[in-house]
Amino acid sequence: MGFEYGKFVSSGLGKQIANTLGLPRPTTLRRHKVGAPLINGAVLLAGHGDAPVAAALTEVLSADGVQIATSPSTSVAGVIVDMTQARTPADLETLRGILAPALKTLAPTGRVIVIGRTVADTDDVAEAAARRALEGIVRSVGKEMRAGGTANMVYVAEGADANAEAAVRFFLSGRSAYVSAQVVHVGDAVADIDLPQSWDAPLEGKVAVVTGAARGIGAAIAEVLARDGATVVCVDIPAAGGPLADVANKIGGSALQVDVTAEDAGTKIVEHAAQLHGGFDIVVHNAGITRDKLLVNTDADRWGSVLNVNLLSILKMNEALVPAINEGGHIVNVSSIAGIAGNRGQANYGASKAGVIGMTSSLAKDPQVLAKGVTVNAVAPGFIETEMTAKIPLATREIGRLTNSLSQGGQPVDVAETIGWFAWDSNRAITGDTVRVCGQMILGA
Ligand code: NAD
């Protein structure tokens, strides 16, 4: 165990030094617990004009026992502002007028959610400006939030108001602890939206395939999907057979030893899932590697191996997985902020992870995928505490941990929770999106 900044500034002496120097002190984030309420306190629901999405959400959330506040002066744990009726930048004053007093008294690990209409859906220049401005407000507020609070943006297409529930639930909940300043797009659902019997078991009865499941983020994904009701096929290379079996046994799933770059990897997964579980509903493409070097020193092998494992294998496996996945299923890909911002020494990795984002938005629109009602989304983790990041030299590691709005690294479970949410059948109106799980890291913001 080396020196850890977060632990140091939370200790007695460290706290004093941090206060004196004005150093950031990380808050313990509110993470999801089975059986816990959606949010610990009242939620303010307000908006501009008729605020139709807020009206629909008032019903849904109060039916779930969430206390709803309507005045910005009440102290609350969450604020949802419906700006779907904003027509010009002048209307943004409504949002300022609601957020300014509410943020002053927002509880620790509070939540801000702004709802707007999809920018591309208007031909009116002033309206498009107002809609896009919301994103700028949310990203700035994310940087001003204190005590583990997050701010996120939900764009809802005209006619899709009823489809926003899954996104709002996620952003209010502890499942989104390390997700801030993100923008998601709710549109028409690709298949019927099915609400779960229990919001604590949204994946009940589903079968999920997770690659790279023997350790790190993949093991956390397998555990979270199983906790939420899914039976999980855990896939990893034969060399990781021992830990892979441990993960599968722990969660009552099955293990499949296969290298994702093998020509027949997709077919093997399809056959395994069919024989043992009668098919599959969810695929998480998580397996990934790094082979860092400056581009000038990167040879064809170093280049090819990373692109092969992180990107080409997914394209190849999907040739078998897409025709076989159950209707209404979900594909979730693991990208990285290095695929958004780029990273020194990671041209190969950045290429593969940016490629994953391009593949995600394109596959979401593929006629075969649409006909099957399958969603395709991606997560882009920032600095996550795993064996991969533990190997980074101390100074660089501390920078990675601290250069985000929550002043700490994320946990594998944070990535897993976002992936789990993309796999909900109530979440069939978001497809083609990439959500960063990075605590609003400064890189690529
Ligand atoms: P990790 O190295 O701890 O685990 C990766 C797993 O994938 C291992 O179990 C490994 O055996 C498996 N794997 C590698 N090549 C494989 C292959 N050819 N076939 C099958 N399995 C294979 O890494 P991690 O930190 O858990 O990362 C998981 C994913 O998250 C990766 O795609 C990674 O690029 C991405 N990611 C991680 C971070 C981070 O901070 N840790 C940040 C951004 C993105």
CSV table of N, CA, C and O in Angstrom, one decimal, residues 32 34 175 199-211 213 217-235 247 250-253 280-286 330-334 379 412-425:
chain,number,residue,atom,x,y,z
A,32,HIS,N,-25.2,3.0,-4.4
A,32,HIS,CA,-26.4,2.2,-4.3
A,32,HIS,C,-26.3,1.1,-3.3
A,32,HIS,O,-25.3,0.4,-3.3
A,34,VAL,N,-28.9,-2.2,-2.0
A,34,VAL,CA,-30.2,-2.8,-2.2
A,34,VAL,C,-31.1,-2.5,-1.1
A,34,VAL,O,-30.7,-2.6,0.1
A,175,ARG,N,-26.5,4.9,-7.8
A,175,ARG,CA,-25.8,4.1,-8.9
A,175,ARG,C,-25.0,5.1,-9.8
A,175,ARG,O,-24.1,4.6,-10.4
A,199,TRP,N,-37.4,-2.2,-8.5
A,199,TRP,CA,-36.2,-1.4,-9.0
A,199,TRP,C,-34.9,-1.9,-8.4
A,199,TRP,O,-33.9,-1.4,-8.8
A,200,ASP,N,-35.0,-2.8,-7.4
A,200,ASP,CA,-33.8,-3.4,-6.9
A,200,ASP,C,-33.3,-4.6,-7.7
A,200,ASP,O,-32.3,-5.1,-7.4
A,201,ALA,N,-34.2,-5.1,-8.6
A,201,ALA,CA,-33.8,-6.3,-9.4
A,201,ALA,C,-34.2,-6.0,-10.8
A,201,ALA,O,-35.0,-6.7,-11.4
A,202,PRO,N,-33.7,-4.9,-11.4
A,202,PRO,CA,-34.1,-4.6,-12.8
A,202,PRO,C,-33.7,-5.5,-13.9
A,202,PRO,O,-34.2,-5.4,-15.0
A,203,LEU,N,-32.8,-6.5,-13.5
A,203,LEU,CA,-32.3,-7.4,-14.6
A,203,LEU,C,-32.8,-8.9,-14.3
A,203,LEU,O,-32.3,-9.8,-14.8
A,204,GLU,N,-33.9,-9.0,-13.5
A,204,GLU,CA,-34.4,-10.3,-13.1
A,204,GLU,C,-34.7,-11.1,-14.3
A,204,GLU,O,-35.4,-10.7,-15.3
A,205,GLY,N,-34.2,-12.3,-14.3
A,205,GLY,CA,-34.5,-13.3,-15.4
A,205,GLY,C,-33.7,-13.1,-16.7
A,205,GLY,O,-33.9,-13.8,-17.6
A,206,LYS,N,-32.8,-12.2,-16.7
A,206,LYS,CA,-32.0,-11.9,-17.9
A,206,LYS,C,-30.7,-12.7,-17.8
A,206,LYS,O,-30.2,-13.1,-16.8
A,207,VAL,N,-30.1,-12.9,-19.0
A,207,VAL,CA,-28.8,-13.6,-19.1
A,207,VAL,C,-27.8,-12.6,-19.7
A,207,VAL,O,-28.2,-12.0,-20.8
A,208,ALA,N,-26.7,-12.4,-19.1
A,208,ALA,CA,-25.7,-11.4,-19.5
A,208,ALA,C,-24.4,-12.1,-19.8
A,208,ALA,O,-24.0,-13.0,-19.1
A,209,VAL,N,-23.7,-11.6,-20.9
A,209,VAL,CA,-22.3,-12.0,-21.2
A,209,VAL,C,-21.4,-10.9,-20.9
A,209,VAL,O,-21.6,-9.8,-21.4
A,210,VAL,N,-20.4,-11.1,-20.1
A,210,VAL,CA,-19.4,-10.1,-19.8
A,210,VAL,C,-18.0,-10.6,-20.1
A,210,VAL,O,-17.5,-11.6,-19.6
A,211,THR,N,-17.3,-9.9,-21.0
A,211,THR,CA,-15.9,-10.3,-21.4
A,211,THR,C,-14.9,-9.6,-20.4
A,211,THR,O,-15.2,-8.5,-19.9
A,213,ALA,N,-14.0,-10.8,-17.5
A,213,ALA,CA,-14.7,-10.8,-16.2
A,213,ALA,C,-13.9,-11.3,-15.0
A,213,ALA,O,-14.4,-11.4,-13.9
A,217,ILE,N,-12.6,-4.2,-13.5
A,217,ILE,CA,-13.9,-3.6,-13.8
A,217,ILE,C,-14.9,-4.7,-14.3
A,217,ILE,O,-16.1,-4.8,-13.9
A,218,GLY,N,-14.3,-5.7,-15.0
A,218,GLY,CA,-15.2,-6.8,-15.6
A,218,GLY,C,-15.8,-7.6,-14.4
A,218,GLY,O,-17.0,-8.0,-14.5
A,219,ALA,N,-15.0,-7.9,-13.4
A,219,ALA,CA,-15.5,-8.7,-12.3
A,219,ALA,C,-16.6,-7.9,-11.6
A,219,ALA,O,-17.6,-8.5,-11.1
A,220,ALA,N,-16.4,-6.6,-11.4
A,220,ALA,CA,-17.4,-5.8,-10.8
A,220,ALA,C,-18.7,-5.7,-11.6
A,220,ALA,O,-19.8,-5.7,-11.1
A,221,ILE,N,-18.5,-5.7,-12.9
A,221,ILE,CA,-19.7,-5.7,-13.8
A,221,ILE,C,-20.5,-7.0,-13.6
A,221,ILE,O,-21.8,-6.9,-13.4
A,222,ALA,N,-19.8,-8.1,-13.6
A,222,ALA,CA,-20.5,-9.4,-13.4
A,222,ALA,C,-21.2,-9.4,-12.1
A,222,ALA,O,-22.4,-9.8,-12.0
A,223,GLU,N,-20.6,-8.9,-11.0
A,223,GLU,CA,-21.2,-8.9,-9.7
A,223,GLU,C,-22.4,-8.0,-9.6
A,223,GLU,O,-23.5,-8.4,-9.1
A,224,VAL,N,-22.4,-6.8,-10.2
A,224,VAL,CA,-23.5,-5.9,-10.2
A,224,VAL,C,-24.7,-6.4,-11.0
A,224,VAL,O,-25.8,-6.4,-10.6
A,225,LEU,N,-24.4,-7.0,-12.2
A,225,LEU,CA,-25.5,-7.6,-13.0
A,225,LEU,C,-26.1,-8.7,-12.3
A,225,LEU,O,-27.4,-8.9,-12.3
A,226,ALA,N,-25.3,-9.5,-11.6
A,226,ALA,CA,-25.9,-10.7,-10.8
A,226,ALA,C,-26.7,-10.1,-9.7
A,226,ALA,O,-27.8,-10.6,-9.4
A,227,ARG,N,-26.2,-9.2,-9.0
A,227,ARG,CA,-26.9,-8.6,-7.8
A,227,ARG,C,-28.3,-8.1,-8.3
A,227,ARG,O,-29.3,-8.2,-7.6
A,228,ASP,N,-28.3,-7.5,-9.5
A,228,ASP,CA,-29.6,-6.9,-10.0
A,228,ASP,C,-30.5,-8.0,-10.7
A,228,ASP,O,-31.4,-7.6,-11.4
A,229,GLY,N,-30.1,-9.3,-10.6
A,229,GLY,CA,-31.0,-10.3,-11.0
A,229,GLY,C,-30.6,-11.1,-12.2
A,229,GLY,O,-31.2,-12.1,-12.6
A,230,ALA,N,-29.5,-10.8,-12.9
A,230,ALA,CA,-29.1,-11.5,-14.1
A,230,ALA,C,-28.3,-12.7,-13.8
A,230,ALA,O,-27.6,-12.8,-12.8
A,231,THR,N,-28.3,-13.7,-14.7
A,231,THR,CA,-27.4,-14.8,-14.7
A,231,THR,C,-26.3,-14.4,-15.6
A,231,THR,O,-26.5,-14.0,-16.8
A,232,VAL,N,-25.0,-14.6,-15.2
A,232,VAL,CA,-23.9,-14.0,-16.0
A,232,VAL,C,-23.0,-15.1,-16.5
A,232,VAL,O,-22.5,-15.9,-15.8
A,233,VAL,N,-22.7,-15.0,-17.8
A,233,VAL,CA,-21.7,-15.8,-18.5
A,233,VAL,C,-20.4,-14.9,-18.4
A,233,VAL,O,-20.3,-13.9,-18.9
A,234,CYS,N,-19.4,-15.4,-17.6
A,234,CYS,CA,-18.2,-14.7,-17.4
A,234,CYS,C,-17.1,-15.2,-18.4
A,234,CYS,O,-16.8,-16.4,-18.3
A,235,VAL,N,-16.6,-14.3,-19.2
A,235,VAL,CA,-15.7,-14.7,-20.3
A,235,VAL,C,-14.3,-14.1,-20.0
A,235,VAL,O,-14.2,-12.9,-19.6
A,247,VAL,N,-15.0,-15.9,-9.8
A,247,VAL,CA,-16.0,-14.8,-10.0
A,247,VAL,C,-17.3,-15.5,-10.4
A,247,VAL,O,-18.4,-15.2,-9.8
A,250,LYS,N,-18.9,-17.3,-7.4
A,250,LYS,CA,-19.4,-16.4,-6.3
A,250,LYS,C,-20.8,-15.8,-6.7
A,250,LYS,O,-21.6,-15.6,-5.8
A,251,ILE,N,-21.0,-15.6,-8.0
A,251,ILE,CA,-22.3,-15.0,-8.4
A,251,ILE,C,-23.3,-16.0,-9.0
A,251,ILE,O,-24.3,-15.6,-9.5
A,252,GLY,N,-23.0,-17.3,-8.9
A,252,GLY,CA,-23.9,-18.3,-9.5
A,252,GLY,C,-24.0,-18.2,-11.0
A,252,GLY,O,-25.0,-18.5,-11.5
A,253,GLY,N,-22.9,-17.8,-11.7
A,253,GLY,CA,-23.0,-17.7,-13.1
A,253,GLY,C,-22.2,-18.8,-13.7
A,253,GLY,O,-21.8,-19.8,-13.0
A,280,PHE,N,-29.2,-15.3,-24.6
A,280,PHE,CA,-28.7,-14.2,-23.8
A,280,PHE,C,-29.4,-12.9,-24.2
A,280,PHE,O,-29.9,-12.8,-25.3
A,281,ASP,N,-29.5,-12.0,-23.2
A,281,ASP,CA,-30.2,-10.7,-23.4
A,281,ASP,C,-29.2,-9.5,-23.4
A,281,ASP,O,-29.6,-8.4,-23.9
A,282,ILE,N,-28.1,-9.7,-22.8
A,282,ILE,CA,-27.2,-8.5,-22.5
A,282,ILE,C,-25.7,-9.0,-22.9
A,282,ILE,O,-25.3,-10.1,-22.6
A,283,VAL,N,-25.0,-8.1,-23.6
A,283,VAL,CA,-23.6,-8.3,-23.9
A,283,VAL,C,-22.8,-7.1,-23.4
A,283,VAL,O,-23.1,-6.0,-23.7
A,284,VAL,N,-21.8,-7.3,-22.6
A,284,VAL,CA,-20.9,-6.2,-22.2
A,284,VAL,C,-19.5,-6.5,-22.7
A,284,VAL,O,-18.8,-7.5,-22.3
A,285,HIS,N,-19.1,-5.7,-23.7
A,285,HIS,CA,-17.7,-5.9,-24.2
A,285,HIS,C,-16.7,-5.1,-23.4
A,285,HIS,O,-16.6,-3.9,-23.6
A,286,ASN,N,-16.2,-5.7,-22.4
A,286,ASN,CA,-15.3,-5.0,-21.4
A,286,ASN,C,-13.8,-5.4,-21.6
A,286,ASN,O,-13.0,-4.6,-21.2
A,330,HIS,N,-29.6,-5.7,-25.0
A,330,HIS,CA,-28.8,-4.5,-24.8
A,330,HIS,C,-27.3,-4.9,-25.0
A,330,HIS,O,-26.8,-5.9,-24.4
A,331,ILE,N,-26.6,-4.1,-25.7
A,331,ILE,CA,-25.1,-4.2,-25.9
A,331,ILE,C,-24.5,-3.0,-25.3
A,331,ILE,O,-24.9,-1.9,-25.6
A,332,VAL,N,-23.5,-3.3,-24.4
A,332,VAL,CA,-22.8,-2.1,-23.8
A,332,VAL,C,-21.3,-2.3,-24.0
A,332,VAL,O,-20.8,-3.4,-23.7
A,333,ASN,N,-20.7,-1.3,-24.5
A,333,ASN,CA,-19.2,-1.3,-24.8
A,333,ASN,C,-18.5,-0.5,-23.8
A,333,ASN,O,-18.9,0.6,-23.4
A,334,VAL,N,-17.2,-0.9,-23.5
A,334,VAL,CA,-16.4,-0.2,-22.6
A,334,VAL,C,-15.4,0.6,-23.4
A,334,VAL,O,-14.5,0.0,-24.0
A,379,VAL,N,-19.8,3.1,-22.2
A,379,VAL,CA,-19.3,3.9,-21.0
A,379,VAL,C,-17.9,4.2,-21.3
A,379,VAL,O,-17.1,3.4,-21.9
A,412,PRO,N,-14.5,0.4,-9.4
A,412,PRO,CA,-15.0,-0.5,-10.5
A,412,PRO,C,-16.5,-0.5,-10.5
A,412,PRO,O,-17.2,-0.6,-11.5
A,413,VAL,N,-17.1,-0.5,-9.3
A,413,VAL,CA,-18.6,-0.6,-9.2
A,413,VAL,C,-19.3,0.5,-9.8
A,413,VAL,O,-20.4,0.4,-10.4
A,414,ASP,N,-18.6,1.7,-9.9
A,414,ASP,CA,-19.3,2.9,-10.5
A,414,ASP,C,-19.5,2.6,-12.0
A,414,ASP,O,-20.5,3.0,-12.6
A,415,VAL,N,-18.5,2.0,-12.6
A,415,VAL,CA,-18.6,1.7,-14.1
A,415,VAL,C,-19.6,0.7,-14.2
A,415,VAL,O,-20.5,0.7,-15.1
A,416,ALA,N,-19.6,-0.3,-13.3
A,416,ALA,CA,-20.6,-1.4,-13.4
A,416,ALA,C,-22.0,-1.0,-13.3
A,416,ALA,O,-22.9,-1.4,-14.0
A,417,GLU,N,-22.3,0.0,-12.4
A,417,GLU,CA,-23.6,0.5,-12.2
A,417,GLU,C,-24.2,1.1,-13.5
A,417,GLU,O,-25.3,1.0,-13.8
A,418,THR,N,-23.3,1.9,-14.1
A,418,THR,CA,-23.7,2.6,-15.4
A,418,THR,C,-24.0,1.6,-16.5
A,418,THR,O,-25.0,1.7,-17.2
A,419,ILE,N,-23.2,0.6,-16.5
A,419,ILE,CA,-23.4,-0.5,-17.5
A,419,ILE,C,-24.8,-1.2,-17.2
A,419,ILE,O,-25.6,-1.5,-18.1
A,420,GLY,N,-25.0,-1.5,-15.9
A,420,GLY,CA,-26.2,-2.2,-15.5
A,420,GLY,C,-27.4,-1.4,-15.9
A,420,GLY,O,-28.4,-1.9,-16.5
A,421,TRP,N,-27.4,-0.1,-15.7
A,421,TRP,CA,-28.5,0.8,-16.1
A,421,TRP,C,-28.8,0.8,-17.6
A,421,TRP,O,-29.9,0.8,-18.0
A,422,PHE,N,-27.7,0.7,-18.4
A,422,PHE,CA,-27.9,0.7,-19.9
A,422,PHE,C,-28.6,-0.6,-20.2
A,422,PHE,O,-29.2,-0.7,-21.3
A,423,ALA,N,-28.5,-1.6,-19.4
A,423,ALA,CA,-29.1,-2.9,-19.7
A,423,ALA,C,-30.6,-3.1,-19.2
A,423,ALA,O,-31.2,-4.1,-19.3
A,424,TRP,N,-31.1,-2.1,-18.5
A,424,TRP,CA,-32.5,-2.1,-18.0
A,424,TRP,C,-33.5,-2.2,-19.2
A,424,TRP,O,-33.3,-1.4,-20.2
A,425,ASP,N,-34.5,-2.9,-19.1
A,425,ASP,CA,-35.6,-2.9,-20.2
A,425,ASP,C,-36.4,-1.6,-20.1
A,425,ASP,O,-37.2,-1.3,-21.0
